[in-house]
C-alpha angles and dihedrals in degrees: 000000000000112000095244092052092061090064110116089223091055094052091041094065096287089151098046092052108107097210097050090041092055087048089052097047084051095051089049090052099049089047091050089047087049094050095048092053089050084055095047086050094056093042089056092043090050084050098051088052095051087046095051089055092050092239117189122246088254088046092052096045086050096045096043091048094050086050095050093046084053096049085049094051087050099047091049090048085053094051094047095056 
């Protein structure tokens, strides 16, 4: 059993308690927002690097596509663990 599921509150209606459920939804929303902001920061950094290297439009597009594909693969791998 997963460590969080062993907690007594979980087994005694934790997920049905509206107050806790609302708090959980807010925490998940905050986490997603934080992840999006981190992704935007990484994208901005990548674009700054490409600009500093005087990359062409085609180089920028192909580099960003490759970068996005690698990030997607990493997220997929992390999700399957």
